[in-house]
Structure formats: structure tokens, C-alpha cells
Amino acid sequence: MSLTLRLVLTYLFVTLVGLLLVGGGLLALTGRYLETQRMQQLQAQTAIYAALLGELAATPAQLQALASPRPGADLLPVDTQARLFSTTGVRLYGDAALGPFPSRPVLSLIAPPFPLPASQVQGRYYAASPITGADGLIGVVELSRATTAETQLLAALRRLVVQATLVAALVMSLVSVMVARGLVRLIARLTGRAEALAARYGPSGSPDPSRSRDELVALTQSLDRLEAGVQAYHARIQELEQVRAHFYRSISHELRTPLTVMATTLENLADALPDAQRPNLALLESETARLGRLVDDLLRPPDDGRLRLLARTPVELGELAAEVVAMLMGRARRAGVTLTAVPSAAPLNIAGDRDRLKQALLNLIDNAIRVTPPGGRVIVRSQPGEHGAQVLVEDTGPGVPEGLRERIWQRGIRGGDPATDGSAGLGLALVREIAEAHGGRAWLEVTEVPGACFGLEVPYEGAVKFVYTATK
């Protein structure tokens, strides 16, 4: 049985049961109300009729004498029958079709010399009232009324409830079909997506041929296959993580060995070089040590894959920018590019990772030198910003195409200049990650003049907020 049919039958069953319960309760309450109203009216009429007879007869003999003329009988409703009984239960007058004995209400008011059975016709209401004379109880009057009107009204209400139930069932059937189809379509889409994911990540890589025609069962089967596939995929990820860890352990020695050799060789050269070359040798030693620290950092990635700032120390950003400009001055001269540093008039004191900041400035200035044609210029301007120290790198190269101005900060995206063809497209992405890890920012200014202007801003010392930036 399909899910649509089951939902329709369920909705229909619930509707029918609910309407029948409501209708049955309404009929029961109506019948009880009508019965109560009829009994109250009949008891009131009986009390009035008994008071009338008590005024006309003061003794049992006088009451028996009134049995033949039946005074006041014409005042009773057409469907109401009256019977008069003595205090011993003898019927003085009344319709013989109603029985020779008193009804139960009458028996509760008299004291017959021997037990009498009750005479009550089915389908009638009965009420009795004592007739009191000068000497006390002289008789009992009984009024009875047929329940035909109430029965007809309840029958009409019963037919109305049945008709309303049938109409509501028809309407509910149509509504439930639409609702059920909507739910089934939603379940079918979920099943299809679960099946597609299960086929993609599952161990078999293909749909399950034994898929059930029942939508819920099919969804359960797809989710089971998807769960198995996700577990297998997770196991594969853990296996790859172990391979990655093994790779880092293996390559660590291969990278540290040449760096150690370079550092040792530079130390040996210190005794042989003239004093004029010692600044250059000190620069080489400093950069070799920095490269070693960067390699150590790269080979010890954190568990969450985020860029880490290791040494957070006070840094004068303007002096660091001037130092990087001095390092790249020879490369700019060989490329025919004029490299100029414009220092800040005010100190730019920040707190951060000096090696990472130097790496970011190297990437920015080196990129500017590579894209600037011979005869061009690159200006590195240090200045205080509203929220932190800023370094602007301006070049007279071809600039960044408008379509790449946002995407150029992504890993693997290179500029349109041929000079960047050999690049891996990681430099600007790393610059932004370093800036954001310091709580700052990196951006590309849109200018009217040819060329590009990249900016790096780091919060001032004391207001810095270090943030880990996710690496890809």
C-alpha cells in the first residue's frame, strides 16, 4: 500500500471518527436536554392539575365523584393523558390502554395494602403529583406524554449528522489527497537526495536496485546507505589524515637538513668574509633563521588547519617595511623598477608576529616589482590609519582587472599579467590571512590612475585582537 493511500485513509478515518463522536455527543446532549425540558413541563402541569383537583375535592369520596366528569381535562395538551389513583393505588379514571396499575412515579407517592406492579408504556414520559385535601392525601394524579416529537427531532438530527459526516468525509478525502501528495513529493525529494549522496559516498557508488516502493521504507534504506557511506568516507578521511601526518614527519627532515647546512655554511663564512660584506652575511643568516622558523611552523600545522601566530612581539611596522624595501632593492634595480620607501612621520607601533608580517610585506612588494614594467616605479608608503598602522604598496603596472578584484584574494587565483604566470596564486591569499590573524585587514584600493595599490593594516599595540584565520 502506497504512502499516499495510507495517509488518505488515515485522514479519512480520523475525520469520520471525530465527526461521529461529535455528532453522537451532540445527539446525546440534545436528547437529554429535550427529556429534561419535557419532564419539567410535565411535572409543572401535573402539579397544577393536582392543585385544581384539590380545590374541587376535599375527601377521597369527593375525589372519586369527580372521576366521571374529569374536570380540567380539556385544559391539558392534546398529547397528554391523565389518570387518577386513590391512595391505595386503585385507578379512578384514565385510559385503560396505559395499564391497570399505577406508574412508578405514582407508586412512590402512595402506600398500597399489597405490592403493585408498575404500568408504564414504552415511549412516554410520566409524572405524578399528590392531591391534598382537608384530611391530608386523598389521591394522586398522573400525567403522561408521548415521546414522538422528541424521537422525530432526534431522528432528523441523526440524519443531518450522517449527511454532514458524509460531506465532510468527501471534502476531507480531496484535501487529504492533496496534502498526502505534497508530503509524498517532499519525501520523494528527500529520498532522491539521500540516494544521490549514498551513491556518491557509499561503498558501492551506485543506487540500490532493491529499493522499496514504499516511500518511507525507501527513504529509510537510502538513509541507511548514506550512513554507511558517510562512515566509510570518515574512515577514509582518517586514513588520509594519518598519511598527511606521516608526510609531514617524513618531509620535516628533508627540509631541515639543507637549512641546517646553509646556516652552518654561513657561520663558516663569517671568519673569511671582509668587514664590508658582513651586513649582507648577517642578512642571509637572519633570513635563513626566519625560513627555518617558517618551515617549522608549516610542518607543524594545528589540528584545526588554521594559520598560527607564534611570536607576538612589539613591532615598528614602518621600520619593518623599510627593511623589506632594502632587501628587495637589488631585485627592483635589476628589473629596471624604481623602488621607494616613504616612511611615516609618526611611529607605527603594533604587536604581532614579525616573521609573518615580514612575509606579508615581502609578498606585496615582490608582486608589485614583478608586475611593474621596466621604467616603472613602486612606492611603499607607511602611514597611521584610523584603526591601525598601514602600509600601502603602489605600482605603475597594468593593475587588476575589475572581474578579479574580489577573487584575487582567493588561493589559486592569479592576476591577468603575464608576469604572474609562474605564480601559484597563494601570495595575496596569505597576505589577507596574516592580516586577519592579527585582527587587521588587507585590501585593494580602486584608483583612477594606472597601476594598483594594495594596503595592509594592523591594529596598534594594545588594541590588537589576534584571530586565527582558516587556511585552505
CSV table of C-alpha atoms in Angstrom, one decimal, residues 44-218:
chain,number,residue,atom,x,y,z
A,44,ALA,CA,-45.4,21.6,36.3
A,45,GLN,CA,-48.6,20.6,34.5
A,46,THR,CA,-49.1,17.7,37.0
A,47,ALA,CA,-48.7,20.0,40.0
A,48,ILE,CA,-51.2,22.5,38.6
A,49,TYR,CA,-53.7,19.8,37.8
A,50,ALA,CA,-53.3,18.3,41.3
A,51,ALA,CA,-53.9,21.7,42.9
A,52,LEU,CA,-57.0,22.1,40.8
A,53,LEU,CA,-58.4,18.7,41.9
A,54,GLY,CA,-57.5,19.5,45.5
A,55,GLU,CA,-59.6,22.7,45.3
A,56,LEU,CA,-62.6,20.7,43.9
A,57,ALA,CA,-62.4,17.7,46.3
A,58,ALA,CA,-61.6,17.7,50.0
A,59,THR,CA,-62.2,14.0,50.7
A,60,PRO,CA,-61.5,10.7,48.8
A,61,ALA,CA,-65.2,10.3,48.2
A,62,GLN,CA,-65.5,13.7,46.6
A,63,LEU,CA,-62.4,12.9,44.5
A,64,GLN,CA,-64.0,9.6,43.3
A,65,ALA,CA,-67.1,11.6,42.4
A,66,LEU,CA,-65.0,13.8,40.2
A,67,ALA,CA,-63.7,10.9,38.2
A,68,SER,CA,-66.5,10.8,35.8
A,69,PRO,CA,-66.7,14.4,34.7
A,70,ARG,CA,-62.9,14.7,34.7
A,71,PRO,CA,-62.8,18.4,35.4
A,72,GLY,CA,-59.9,20.4,33.8
A,73,ALA,CA,-59.1,17.6,31.4
A,74,ASP,CA,-59.8,19.9,28.4
A,75,LEU,CA,-57.0,22.2,29.7
A,76,LEU,CA,-54.3,19.6,29.1
A,77,PRO,CA,-52.3,19.4,25.9
A,78,VAL,CA,-53.7,17.1,23.2
A,79,ASP,CA,-50.9,14.5,23.5
A,80,THR,CA,-51.1,14.4,27.4
A,81,GLN,CA,-53.1,11.6,29.1
A,82,ALA,CA,-54.3,11.9,32.8
A,83,ARG,CA,-55.0,9.1,35.2
A,84,LEU,CA,-56.4,9.4,38.7
A,85,PHE,CA,-55.5,7.0,41.5
A,86,SER,CA,-56.7,6.6,45.1
A,87,THR,CA,-54.3,6.4,48.0
A,88,THR,CA,-54.4,2.6,47.8
A,89,GLY,CA,-53.5,2.5,44.1
A,90,VAL,CA,-56.9,2.0,42.6
A,91,ARG,CA,-57.4,3.7,39.2
A,92,LEU,CA,-60.3,6.0,39.5
A,93,TYR,CA,-60.2,7.1,35.8
A,94,GLY,CA,-57.9,7.1,32.9
A,95,ASP,CA,-57.2,5.4,29.6
A,96,ALA,CA,-57.1,1.6,30.1
A,97,ALA,CA,-54.5,1.3,27.3
A,98,LEU,CA,-52.0,2.8,29.7
A,99,GLY,CA,-52.4,-0.2,32.0
A,100,PRO,CA,-54.4,-1.1,35.1
A,101,PHE,CA,-51.7,-0.3,37.6
A,102,PRO,CA,-50.1,3.0,38.7
A,103,SER,CA,-46.7,4.1,37.2
A,104,ARG,CA,-43.5,4.3,39.1
A,105,PRO,CA,-43.9,8.0,40.0
A,106,VAL,CA,-47.4,7.2,41.4
A,107,LEU,CA,-46.1,4.2,43.4
A,108,SER,CA,-43.6,6.4,45.1
A,109,LEU,CA,-46.4,8.6,46.5
A,110,ILE,CA,-49.0,6.0,47.7
A,111,ALA,CA,-49.0,3.2,50.2
A,112,PRO,CA,-51.0,0.3,48.7
A,113,PRO,CA,-52.0,-2.6,51.1
A,114,PHE,CA,-50.0,-5.0,49.0
A,115,PRO,CA,-47.2,-4.6,46.4
A,116,LEU,CA,-48.4,-3.5,43.0
A,117,PRO,CA,-46.6,-3.7,39.7
A,118,ALA,CA,-45.9,-0.6,37.7
A,119,SER,CA,-47.7,0.0,34.5
A,120,GLN,CA,-45.7,2.2,32.0
A,121,VAL,CA,-46.0,2.2,28.3
A,122,GLN,CA,-42.7,2.5,26.4
A,123,GLY,CA,-42.2,5.8,24.6
A,124,ARG,CA,-44.0,8.0,27.1
A,125,TYR,CA,-42.9,10.4,29.9
A,126,TYR,CA,-44.6,10.0,33.3
A,127,ALA,CA,-45.1,12.5,36.2
A,128,ALA,CA,-47.2,12.3,39.3
A,129,SER,CA,-48.3,14.7,42.0
A,130,PRO,CA,-50.2,14.2,45.3
A,131,ILE,CA,-53.7,15.6,45.7
A,132,THR,CA,-54.1,17.1,49.2
A,133,GLY,CA,-57.5,17.7,50.9
A,134,ALA,CA,-58.6,18.8,54.3
A,135,ASP,CA,-57.6,15.5,55.9
A,136,GLY,CA,-54.3,15.1,54.0
A,137,LEU,CA,-53.5,12.9,51.0
A,138,ILE,CA,-56.8,12.0,49.2
A,139,GLY,CA,-55.3,10.7,45.9
A,140,VAL,CA,-52.6,11.0,43.2
A,141,VAL,CA,-52.9,12.4,39.7
A,142,GLU,CA,-50.6,11.0,36.9
A,143,LEU,CA,-49.9,12.7,33.6
A,144,SER,CA,-48.1,11.0,30.7
A,145,ARG,CA,-47.0,12.3,27.4
A,146,ALA,CA,-45.7,10.5,24.2
A,147,THR,CA,-42.1,11.0,23.1
A,148,THR,CA,-43.0,11.0,19.4
A,149,ALA,CA,-42.0,14.6,18.8
A,150,GLU,CA,-38.6,14.2,20.5
A,151,THR,CA,-38.0,11.0,18.7
A,152,GLN,CA,-38.7,12.6,15.3
A,153,LEU,CA,-36.5,15.6,16.1
A,154,LEU,CA,-33.6,13.3,17.2
A,155,ALA,CA,-34.1,11.2,14.1
A,156,ALA,CA,-33.9,14.4,11.9
A,157,LEU,CA,-30.7,15.4,13.8
A,158,ARG,CA,-29.3,12.0,13.3
A,159,ARG,CA,-29.8,12.1,9.6
A,160,LEU,CA,-28.3,15.6,9.5
A,161,VAL,CA,-25.2,14.3,11.3
A,162,VAL,CA,-24.8,11.4,8.9
A,163,GLN,CA,-25.2,13.7,5.9
A,164,ALA,CA,-22.7,16.2,7.3
A,165,THR,CA,-20.3,13.4,8.1
A,166,LEU,CA,-20.5,12.1,4.5
A,167,VAL,CA,-20.0,15.6,3.0
A,168,ALA,CA,-17.1,16.2,5.4
A,169,ALA,CA,-15.6,12.8,4.5
A,170,LEU,CA,-15.8,13.7,0.8
A,171,VAL,CA,-14.2,17.1,1.4
A,172,MET,CA,-11.5,15.6,3.7
A,173,SER,CA,-10.8,12.9,1.1
A,174,LEU,CA,-10.0,15.6,-1.5
A,175,VAL,CA,-8.0,17.7,0.9
A,176,SER,CA,-6.1,14.6,2.3
A,177,VAL,CA,-5.2,13.6,-1.3
A,178,MET,CA,-3.6,16.9,-1.9
A,179,VAL,CA,-1.8,17.1,1.4
A,180,ALA,CA,-0.7,13.5,1.1
A,181,ARG,CA,0.7,14.1,-2.4
A,182,GLY,CA,2.6,17.1,-1.2
A,183,LEU,CA,4.1,15.2,1.7
A,184,VAL,CA,5.0,12.2,-0.6
A,185,ARG,CA,6.6,14.6,-3.1
A,186,LEU,CA,8.7,16.1,-0.3
A,187,ILE,CA,9.7,12.6,1.0
A,188,ALA,CA,10.5,11.6,-2.6
A,189,ARG,CA,12.8,14.6,-3.0
A,190,LEU,CA,14.5,13.8,0.3
A,191,THR,CA,14.8,10.1,-0.8
A,192,GLY,CA,16.3,11.2,-4.1
A,193,ARG,CA,18.8,13.5,-2.4
A,194,ALA,CA,19.7,10.8,0.2
A,195,GLU,CA,20.0,8.2,-2.6
A,196,ALA,CA,22.3,10.6,-4.6
A,197,LEU,CA,24.5,11.2,-1.6
A,198,ALA,CA,24.5,7.5,-0.8
A,199,ALA,CA,25.5,6.7,-4.4
A,200,ARG,CA,28.3,9.3,-4.2
A,201,TYR,CA,29.7,8.4,-0.8
A,202,GLY,CA,28.5,4.9,-0.4
A,203,PRO,CA,30.9,1.9,-0.8
A,204,SER,CA,29.2,0.7,-3.9
A,205,GLY,CA,28.9,4.1,-5.7
A,206,SER,CA,25.6,3.0,-7.4
A,207,PRO,CA,21.9,3.1,-6.5
A,208,ASP,CA,20.4,0.3,-4.5
A,209,PRO,CA,18.4,-1.9,-7.0
A,210,SER,CA,16.3,-3.4,-4.2
A,211,ARG,CA,14.7,0.0,-3.4
A,212,SER,CA,11.2,-0.4,-1.9
A,213,ARG,CA,8.1,1.0,-3.5
A,214,ASP,CA,7.0,2.3,-0.1
A,215,GLU,CA,8.3,5.9,0.2
A,216,LEU,CA,9.1,5.8,3.9
A,217,VAL,CA,10.9,2.4,3.6
A,218,ALA,CA,12.8,3.7,0.5
